[in-house]
Short mmCIF file of C-alpha atoms and ligand atoms in Angstrom, two decimals:
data_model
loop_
_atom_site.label_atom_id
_atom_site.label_comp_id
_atom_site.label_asym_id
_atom_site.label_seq_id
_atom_site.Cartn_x
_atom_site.Cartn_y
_atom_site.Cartn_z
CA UNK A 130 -18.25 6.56 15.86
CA UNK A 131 -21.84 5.35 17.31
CA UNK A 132 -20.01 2.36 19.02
CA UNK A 133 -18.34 2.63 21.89
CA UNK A 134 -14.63 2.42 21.96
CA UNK A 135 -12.69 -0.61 23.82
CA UNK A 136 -9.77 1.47 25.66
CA UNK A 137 -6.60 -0.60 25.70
CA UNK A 138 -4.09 0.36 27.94
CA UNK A 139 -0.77 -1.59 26.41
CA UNK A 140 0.52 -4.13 28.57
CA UNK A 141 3.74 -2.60 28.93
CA UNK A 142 2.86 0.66 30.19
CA UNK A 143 4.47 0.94 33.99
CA UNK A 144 1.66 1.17 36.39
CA UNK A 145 3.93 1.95 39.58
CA UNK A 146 2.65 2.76 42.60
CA UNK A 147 4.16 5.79 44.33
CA UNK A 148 2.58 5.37 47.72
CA UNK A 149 -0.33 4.04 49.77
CA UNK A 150 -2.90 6.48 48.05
CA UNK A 151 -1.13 7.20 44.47
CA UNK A 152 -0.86 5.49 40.91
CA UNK A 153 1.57 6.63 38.26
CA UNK A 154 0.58 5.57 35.28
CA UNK A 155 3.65 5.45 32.37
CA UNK A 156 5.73 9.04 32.45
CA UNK A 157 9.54 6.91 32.57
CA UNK A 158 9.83 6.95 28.86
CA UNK A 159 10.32 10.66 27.87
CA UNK A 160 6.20 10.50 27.18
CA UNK A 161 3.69 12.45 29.72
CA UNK A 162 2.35 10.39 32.19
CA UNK A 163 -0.67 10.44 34.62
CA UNK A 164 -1.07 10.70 38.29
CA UNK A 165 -3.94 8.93 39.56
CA UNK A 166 -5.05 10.04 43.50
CA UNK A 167 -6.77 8.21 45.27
CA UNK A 168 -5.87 4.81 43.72
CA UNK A 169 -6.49 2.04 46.10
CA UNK A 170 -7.02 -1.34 44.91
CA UNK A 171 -10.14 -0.69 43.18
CA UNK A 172 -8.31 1.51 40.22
CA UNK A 173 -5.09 -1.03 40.13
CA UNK A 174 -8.25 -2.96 38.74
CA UNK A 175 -9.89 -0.67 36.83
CA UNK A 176 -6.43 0.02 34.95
CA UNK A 177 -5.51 -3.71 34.98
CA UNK A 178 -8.93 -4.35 32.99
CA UNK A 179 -8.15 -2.05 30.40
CA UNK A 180 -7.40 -5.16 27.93
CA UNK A 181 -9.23 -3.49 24.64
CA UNK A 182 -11.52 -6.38 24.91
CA UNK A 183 -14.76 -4.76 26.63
CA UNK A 184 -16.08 -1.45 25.86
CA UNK A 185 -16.06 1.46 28.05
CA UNK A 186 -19.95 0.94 28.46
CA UNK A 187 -18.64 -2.10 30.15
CA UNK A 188 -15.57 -0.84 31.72
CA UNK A 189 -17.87 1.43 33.53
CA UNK A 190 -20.85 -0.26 34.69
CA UNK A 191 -18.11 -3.48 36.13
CA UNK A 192 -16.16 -0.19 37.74
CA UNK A 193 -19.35 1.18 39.08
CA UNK A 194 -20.56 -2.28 39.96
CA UNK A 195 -17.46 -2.87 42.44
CA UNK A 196 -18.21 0.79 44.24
CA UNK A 197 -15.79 3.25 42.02
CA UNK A 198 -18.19 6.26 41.15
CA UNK A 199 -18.82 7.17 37.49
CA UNK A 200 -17.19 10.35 37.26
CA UNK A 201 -13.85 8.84 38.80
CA UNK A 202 -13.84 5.98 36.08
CA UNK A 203 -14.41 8.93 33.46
CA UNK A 204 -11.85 11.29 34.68
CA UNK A 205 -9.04 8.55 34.84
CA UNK A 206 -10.15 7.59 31.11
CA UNK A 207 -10.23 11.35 30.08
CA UNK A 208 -6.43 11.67 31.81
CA UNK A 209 -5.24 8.64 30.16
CA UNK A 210 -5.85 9.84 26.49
CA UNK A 211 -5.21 13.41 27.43
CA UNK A 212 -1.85 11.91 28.54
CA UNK A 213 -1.91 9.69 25.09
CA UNK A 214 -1.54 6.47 27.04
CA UNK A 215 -5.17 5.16 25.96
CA UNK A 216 -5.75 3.68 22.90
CA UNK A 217 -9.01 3.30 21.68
CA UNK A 218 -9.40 -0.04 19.46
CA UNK A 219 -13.12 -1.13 17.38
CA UNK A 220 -14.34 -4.00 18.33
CA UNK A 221 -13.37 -6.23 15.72
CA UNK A 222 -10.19 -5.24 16.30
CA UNK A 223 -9.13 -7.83 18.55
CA UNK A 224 -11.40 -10.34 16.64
CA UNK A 225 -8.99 -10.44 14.88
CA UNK A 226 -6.47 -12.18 17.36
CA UNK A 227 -8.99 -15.04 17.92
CA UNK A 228 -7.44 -17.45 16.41
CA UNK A 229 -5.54 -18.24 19.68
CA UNK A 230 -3.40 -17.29 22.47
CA UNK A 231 0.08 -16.99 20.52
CA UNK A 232 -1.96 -14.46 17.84
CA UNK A 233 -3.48 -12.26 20.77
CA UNK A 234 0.32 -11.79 22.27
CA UNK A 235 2.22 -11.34 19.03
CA UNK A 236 -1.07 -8.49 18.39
CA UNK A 237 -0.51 -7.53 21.95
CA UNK A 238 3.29 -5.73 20.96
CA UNK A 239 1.99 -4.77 17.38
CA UNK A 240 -1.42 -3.20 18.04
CA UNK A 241 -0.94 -0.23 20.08
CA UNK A 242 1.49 1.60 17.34
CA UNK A 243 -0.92 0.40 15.06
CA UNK A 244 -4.12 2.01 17.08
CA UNK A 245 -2.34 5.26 18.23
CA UNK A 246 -3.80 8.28 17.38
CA UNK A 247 -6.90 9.98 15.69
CA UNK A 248 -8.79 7.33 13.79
CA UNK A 249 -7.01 4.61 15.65
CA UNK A 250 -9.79 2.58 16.59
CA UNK A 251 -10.61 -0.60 13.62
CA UNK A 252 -6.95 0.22 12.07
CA UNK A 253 -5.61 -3.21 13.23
CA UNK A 254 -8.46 -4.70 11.30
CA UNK A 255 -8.06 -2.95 8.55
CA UNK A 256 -4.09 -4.43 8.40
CA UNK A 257 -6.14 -7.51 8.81
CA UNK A 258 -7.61 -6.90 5.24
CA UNK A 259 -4.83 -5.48 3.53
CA UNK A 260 -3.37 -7.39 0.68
CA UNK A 261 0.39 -6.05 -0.52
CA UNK A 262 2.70 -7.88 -3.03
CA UNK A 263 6.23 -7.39 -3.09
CA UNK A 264 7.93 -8.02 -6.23
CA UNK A 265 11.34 -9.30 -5.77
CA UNK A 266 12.25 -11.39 -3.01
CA UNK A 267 15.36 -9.31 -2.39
CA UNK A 268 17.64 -8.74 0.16
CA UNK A 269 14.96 -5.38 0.70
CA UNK A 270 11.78 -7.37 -0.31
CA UNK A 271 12.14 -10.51 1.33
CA UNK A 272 12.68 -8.85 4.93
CA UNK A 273 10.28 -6.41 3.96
CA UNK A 274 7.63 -8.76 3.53
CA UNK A 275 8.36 -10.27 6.66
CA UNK A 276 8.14 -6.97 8.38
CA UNK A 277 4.77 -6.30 7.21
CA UNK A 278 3.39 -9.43 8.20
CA UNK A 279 4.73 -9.60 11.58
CA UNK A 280 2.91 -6.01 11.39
CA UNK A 281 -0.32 -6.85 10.81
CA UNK A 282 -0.47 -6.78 7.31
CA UNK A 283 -3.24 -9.95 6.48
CA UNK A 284 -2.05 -11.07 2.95
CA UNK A 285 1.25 -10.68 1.82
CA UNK A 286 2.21 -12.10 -1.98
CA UNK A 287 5.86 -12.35 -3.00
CA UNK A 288 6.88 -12.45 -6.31
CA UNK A 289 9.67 -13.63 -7.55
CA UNK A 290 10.67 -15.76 -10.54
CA UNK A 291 14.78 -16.81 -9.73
CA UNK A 292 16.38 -19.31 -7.65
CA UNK A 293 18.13 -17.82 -4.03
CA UNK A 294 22.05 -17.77 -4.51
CA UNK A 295 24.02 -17.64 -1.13
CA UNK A 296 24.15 -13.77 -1.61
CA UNK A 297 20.68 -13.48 -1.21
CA UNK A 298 20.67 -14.35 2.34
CA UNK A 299 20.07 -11.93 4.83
CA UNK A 300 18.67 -11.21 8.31
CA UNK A 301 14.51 -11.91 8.61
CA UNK A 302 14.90 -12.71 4.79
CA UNK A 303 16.01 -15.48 2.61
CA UNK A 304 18.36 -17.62 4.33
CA UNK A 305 21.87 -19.60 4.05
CA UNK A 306 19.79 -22.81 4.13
CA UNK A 307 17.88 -21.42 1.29
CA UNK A 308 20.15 -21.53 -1.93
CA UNK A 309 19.09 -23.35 -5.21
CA UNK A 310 15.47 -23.15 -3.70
CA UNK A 311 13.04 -20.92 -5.60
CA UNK A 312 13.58 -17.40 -4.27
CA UNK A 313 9.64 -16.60 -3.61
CA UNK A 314 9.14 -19.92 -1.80
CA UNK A 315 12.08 -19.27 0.47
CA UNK A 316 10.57 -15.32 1.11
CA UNK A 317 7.29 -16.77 2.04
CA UNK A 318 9.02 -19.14 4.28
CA UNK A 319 10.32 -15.84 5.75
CA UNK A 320 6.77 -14.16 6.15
CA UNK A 321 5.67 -17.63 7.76
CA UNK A 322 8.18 -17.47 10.71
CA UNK A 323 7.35 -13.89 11.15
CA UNK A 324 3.89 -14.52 11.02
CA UNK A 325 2.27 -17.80 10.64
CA UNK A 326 -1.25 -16.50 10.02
CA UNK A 327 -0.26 -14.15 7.24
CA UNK A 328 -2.28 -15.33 4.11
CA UNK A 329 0.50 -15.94 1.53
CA UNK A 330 -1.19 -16.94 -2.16
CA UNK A 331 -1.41 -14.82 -4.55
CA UNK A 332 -4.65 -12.74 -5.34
CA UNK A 333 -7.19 -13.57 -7.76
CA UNK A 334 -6.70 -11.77 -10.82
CA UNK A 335 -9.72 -9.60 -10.52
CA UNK A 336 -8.84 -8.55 -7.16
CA UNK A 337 -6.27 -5.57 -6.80
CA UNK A 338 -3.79 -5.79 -4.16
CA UNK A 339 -4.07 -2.38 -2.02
CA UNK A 340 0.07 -2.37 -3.06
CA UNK A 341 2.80 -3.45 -4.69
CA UNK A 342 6.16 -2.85 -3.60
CA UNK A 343 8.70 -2.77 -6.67
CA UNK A 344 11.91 -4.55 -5.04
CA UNK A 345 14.13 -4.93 -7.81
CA UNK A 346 17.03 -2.44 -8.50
CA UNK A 347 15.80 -0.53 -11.56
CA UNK A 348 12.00 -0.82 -11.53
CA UNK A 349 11.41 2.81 -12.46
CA UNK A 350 12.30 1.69 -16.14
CA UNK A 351 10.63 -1.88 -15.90
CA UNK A 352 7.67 -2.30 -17.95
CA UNK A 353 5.42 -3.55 -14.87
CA UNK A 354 5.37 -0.32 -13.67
CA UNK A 355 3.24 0.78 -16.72
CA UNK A 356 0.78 -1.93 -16.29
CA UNK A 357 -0.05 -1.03 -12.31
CA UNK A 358 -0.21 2.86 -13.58
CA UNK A 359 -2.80 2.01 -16.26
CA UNK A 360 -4.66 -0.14 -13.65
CA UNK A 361 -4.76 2.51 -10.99
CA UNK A 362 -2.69 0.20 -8.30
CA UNK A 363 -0.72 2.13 -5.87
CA UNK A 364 2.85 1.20 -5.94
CA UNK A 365 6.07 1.97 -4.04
CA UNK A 366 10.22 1.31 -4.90
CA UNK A 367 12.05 -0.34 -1.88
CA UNK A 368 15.55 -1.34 -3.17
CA UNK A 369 19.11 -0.96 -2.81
CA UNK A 370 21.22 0.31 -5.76
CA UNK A 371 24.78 -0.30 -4.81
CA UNK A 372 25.44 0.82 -1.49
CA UNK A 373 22.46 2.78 -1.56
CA UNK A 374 18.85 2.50 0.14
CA UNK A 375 15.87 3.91 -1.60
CA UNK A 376 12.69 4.48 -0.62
CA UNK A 377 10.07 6.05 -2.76
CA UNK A 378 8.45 7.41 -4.86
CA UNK A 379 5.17 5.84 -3.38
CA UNK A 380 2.48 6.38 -6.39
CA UNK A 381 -0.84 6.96 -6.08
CA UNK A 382 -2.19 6.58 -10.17
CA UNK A 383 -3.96 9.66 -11.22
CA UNK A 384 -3.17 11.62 -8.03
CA UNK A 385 0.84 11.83 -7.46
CA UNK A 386 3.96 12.21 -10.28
CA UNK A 387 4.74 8.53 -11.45
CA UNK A 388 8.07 6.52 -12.10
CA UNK A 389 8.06 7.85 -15.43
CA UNK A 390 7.79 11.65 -14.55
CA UNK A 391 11.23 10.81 -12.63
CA UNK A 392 12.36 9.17 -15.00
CA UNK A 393 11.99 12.39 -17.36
CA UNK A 394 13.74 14.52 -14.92
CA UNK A 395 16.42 12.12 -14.89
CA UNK A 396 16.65 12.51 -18.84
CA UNK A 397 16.71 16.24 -18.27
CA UNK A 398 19.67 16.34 -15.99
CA UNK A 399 20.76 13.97 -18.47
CA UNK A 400 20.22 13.23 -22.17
CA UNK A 401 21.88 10.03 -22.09
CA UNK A 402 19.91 8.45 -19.33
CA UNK A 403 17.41 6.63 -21.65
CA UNK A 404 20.49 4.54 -22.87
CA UNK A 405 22.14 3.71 -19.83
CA UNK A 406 18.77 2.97 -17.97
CA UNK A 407 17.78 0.79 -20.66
CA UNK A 408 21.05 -1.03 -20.10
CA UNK A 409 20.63 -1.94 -15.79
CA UNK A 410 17.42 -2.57 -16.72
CA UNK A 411 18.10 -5.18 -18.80
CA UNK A 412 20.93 -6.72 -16.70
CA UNK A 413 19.97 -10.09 -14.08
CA UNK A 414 20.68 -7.82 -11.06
CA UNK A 415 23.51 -9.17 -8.87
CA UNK A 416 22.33 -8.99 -5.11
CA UNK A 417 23.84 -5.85 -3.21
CA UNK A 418 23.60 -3.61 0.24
CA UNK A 419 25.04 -4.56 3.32
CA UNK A 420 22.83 -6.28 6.29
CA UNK A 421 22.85 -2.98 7.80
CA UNK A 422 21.49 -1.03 4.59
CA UNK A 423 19.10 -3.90 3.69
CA UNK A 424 17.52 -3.95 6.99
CA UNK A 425 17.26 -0.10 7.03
CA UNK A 426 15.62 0.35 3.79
CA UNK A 427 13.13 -2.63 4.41
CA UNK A 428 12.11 -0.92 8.06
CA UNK A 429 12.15 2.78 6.51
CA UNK A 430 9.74 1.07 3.32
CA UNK A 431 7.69 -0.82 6.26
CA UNK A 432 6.92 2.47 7.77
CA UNK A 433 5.35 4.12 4.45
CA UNK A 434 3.85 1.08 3.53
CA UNK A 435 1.70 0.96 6.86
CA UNK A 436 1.14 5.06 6.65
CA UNK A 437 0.04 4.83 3.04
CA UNK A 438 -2.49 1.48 4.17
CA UNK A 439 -3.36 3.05 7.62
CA UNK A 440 -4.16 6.16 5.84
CA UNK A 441 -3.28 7.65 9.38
CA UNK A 442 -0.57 10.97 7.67
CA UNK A 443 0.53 11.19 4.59
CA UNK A 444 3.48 9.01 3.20
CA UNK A 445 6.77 11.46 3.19
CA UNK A 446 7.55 9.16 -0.17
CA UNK A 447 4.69 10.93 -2.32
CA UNK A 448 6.51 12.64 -5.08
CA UNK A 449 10.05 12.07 -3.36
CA UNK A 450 12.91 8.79 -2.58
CA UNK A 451 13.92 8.66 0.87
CA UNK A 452 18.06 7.54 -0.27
CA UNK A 453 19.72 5.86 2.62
CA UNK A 454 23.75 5.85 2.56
CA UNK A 455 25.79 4.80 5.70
CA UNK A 456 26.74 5.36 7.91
CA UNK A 457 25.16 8.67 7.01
CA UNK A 458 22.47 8.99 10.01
CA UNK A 459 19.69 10.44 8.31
CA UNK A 460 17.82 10.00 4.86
CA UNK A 461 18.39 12.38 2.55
CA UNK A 462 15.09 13.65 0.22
CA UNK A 463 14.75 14.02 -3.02
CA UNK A 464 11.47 15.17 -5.10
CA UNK A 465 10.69 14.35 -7.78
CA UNK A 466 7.66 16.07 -8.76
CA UNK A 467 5.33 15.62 -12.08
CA UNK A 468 6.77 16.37 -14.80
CA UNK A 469 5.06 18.47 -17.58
CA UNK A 470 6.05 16.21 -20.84
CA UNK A 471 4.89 13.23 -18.63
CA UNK A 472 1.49 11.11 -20.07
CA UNK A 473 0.66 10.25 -17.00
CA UNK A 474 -1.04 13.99 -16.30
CA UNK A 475 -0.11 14.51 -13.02
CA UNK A 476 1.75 17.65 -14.35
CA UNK A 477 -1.70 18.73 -16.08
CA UNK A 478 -4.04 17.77 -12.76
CA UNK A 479 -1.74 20.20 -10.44
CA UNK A 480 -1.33 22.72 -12.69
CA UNK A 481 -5.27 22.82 -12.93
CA UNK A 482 -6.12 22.69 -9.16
CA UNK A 483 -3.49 25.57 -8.90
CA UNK A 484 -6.45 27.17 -10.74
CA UNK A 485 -8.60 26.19 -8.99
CA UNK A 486 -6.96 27.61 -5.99
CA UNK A 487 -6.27 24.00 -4.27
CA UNK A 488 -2.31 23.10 -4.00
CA UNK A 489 -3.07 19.05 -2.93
CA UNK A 490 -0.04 17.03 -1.13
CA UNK A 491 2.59 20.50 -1.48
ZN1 LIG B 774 4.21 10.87 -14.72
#
């Protein structure tokens, strides 16, 4: 990066003072934190001004300016991110908080798990340009979509074609007030309240979305799937089946095992599976999951969402459902990897960078 960084230090890091001459700088939380001696007025100011909004070319020369010496202003900085308390943002990304005062403090809670980490720094813009559509305004999807806007996430598109019934409602989704109105209007009502800047319309049809997060029950066997496969869009279940939260696989066309390769292992285990999928496919879902395993799936599909758009680690759903059952603490994981008699050729790809010597996303 030629430009230089604007260090935030997040608002709610403690700066506490310990005595006359010495600074702590966050270490309450279980995290490391940093020392800072001597700290007299001059470096309560120096940390206080680390707002993400000037560069540290202009952190430095106000420091120097006001009589701290260079190498003190670069050994705090150095101490901060060795500590992992800095985070270093682009500059555009707080351009894109301009549009007022309520934007820059909703960013202000958002934007440091956003910028955290190697390659941190224009991530929050990057949400800013993001476009995901969540089909299904379920009791997942509609929360979910709130989620990601409130996350950063610039356009968010819900689809859905049905009317909310009462048992749609649910926490940060659809609500009680909602019923009889179209489902999708009552979801983007959701993502508004949430986030009122989130960009809600649909995108143009020659403009693929950098998602799409298949919300209904059974999607694996719905036809739609096919469609984003053949056109190379990235896609991702988020649903509840019953009791039961599930998360993945997250499908990168060309590159991971599809719906359909899991699909054929499903027909392994089980000859009759074409039959009876055909069959809850074909069925209006009824709504399902508690508040509790709603909420959990929609935050657990938030998180691989913003991985897989942040590019910042690898989604864990890539070739494998996260499957949420409470109260059951933990997600269990299944694969689900390519499957040889699959068309898709994920099976065929592996196979030849095993010969290649390369082993990608194992
Ligand atoms: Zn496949």
């Amino acid at each position: 990066m030629t430009e230089s960084p604007h260090p935030l230090l997040p608002p709610a890091t403690p700066v506490l003072r310990l005595d006359g001459r010495t600074l702590q700088v966050g270490g309450v939380d279980g995290r490391s934190g940093v020392r800072v001696h001597p700290a007299g007025p001059d470096v309560g100011q120096l940390l206080a001004g680390l707002d993400g909004r000037r560069s540290e070319r202009a952190v430095r020369a106000q420091a120097t300016a006001e009589g701290v010496p260079a190498g003190v202003v670069d050994d705090l900085l150095a101490g901060l991110r060795a500590g992992g308390l800095l985070s270093d943002l682009a500059a555009a990304d707080l351009l894109a908080t301009d549009p007022g005062p309520a934007a820059a403090a909703r960013a202000s809670t958002e934007l440091p798990a956003a910028a955290t980490g190697p390659g941190g720094a224009g991530r929050w813009h990057a949400r800013r340009l993001s476009a995901v559509v969540i089909d299904g305004a379920t009791r997942v999807g509609a929360p979910l979509a709130a989620v990601l806007a409130a996350s950063g996430v610039g356009r968010v598109h819900v689809r859905d074609r049905g009317a909310a019934t009462a048992a749609d409602a649910v926490v940060g989704g659809v609500s009680a007030a909602d019923e009889g109105r179209p489902r999708a209007l009552a979801a983007a009502d959701a993502v508004r309240r949430a986030n009122p800047l989130t960009d809600l319309r649909p995108l143009p049809t020659d403009q693929a979305p950098d998602l799409v997060v298949l919300c209904r029950p059974w999607a694996a066997v719905d036809p739609l799937h096919v469609s984003l496969h053949r056109d190379g869009v990235p896609h991702l279940v988020a649903t509840v089946r019953g009791e039961t939260g599930v998360v993945g696989p997250l499908v990168l066309p060309g590159t991971t095992s599809c719906l359909r390769c899991a699909d054929a292992h499903r027909r392994d285990d089980d000859p009759a599976w074409p039959r009876l999928a055909a069959q809850l496919a074909a069925a209006d879902p009824v709504p399902s999951g508690s508040t509790v395993t709603c909420l959990l799936t929609a935050a657990t599909a938030a998180v691989q969402v913003l991985a897989h758009l942040d590019g910042a680690a690898a989604p864990a759903v890539l070739e494998a459902t996260l499957e949420l059952r409470l109260p059951g603490p933990l997600p269990v994981l299944r694969r689900w990897p390519a499957h040889p008699a699959c068309p898709c050729g994920a099976a065929a790809a592996r196979m030849a960078g095993r010969q290649r010597g390369q082993c990608p996303r194992e």
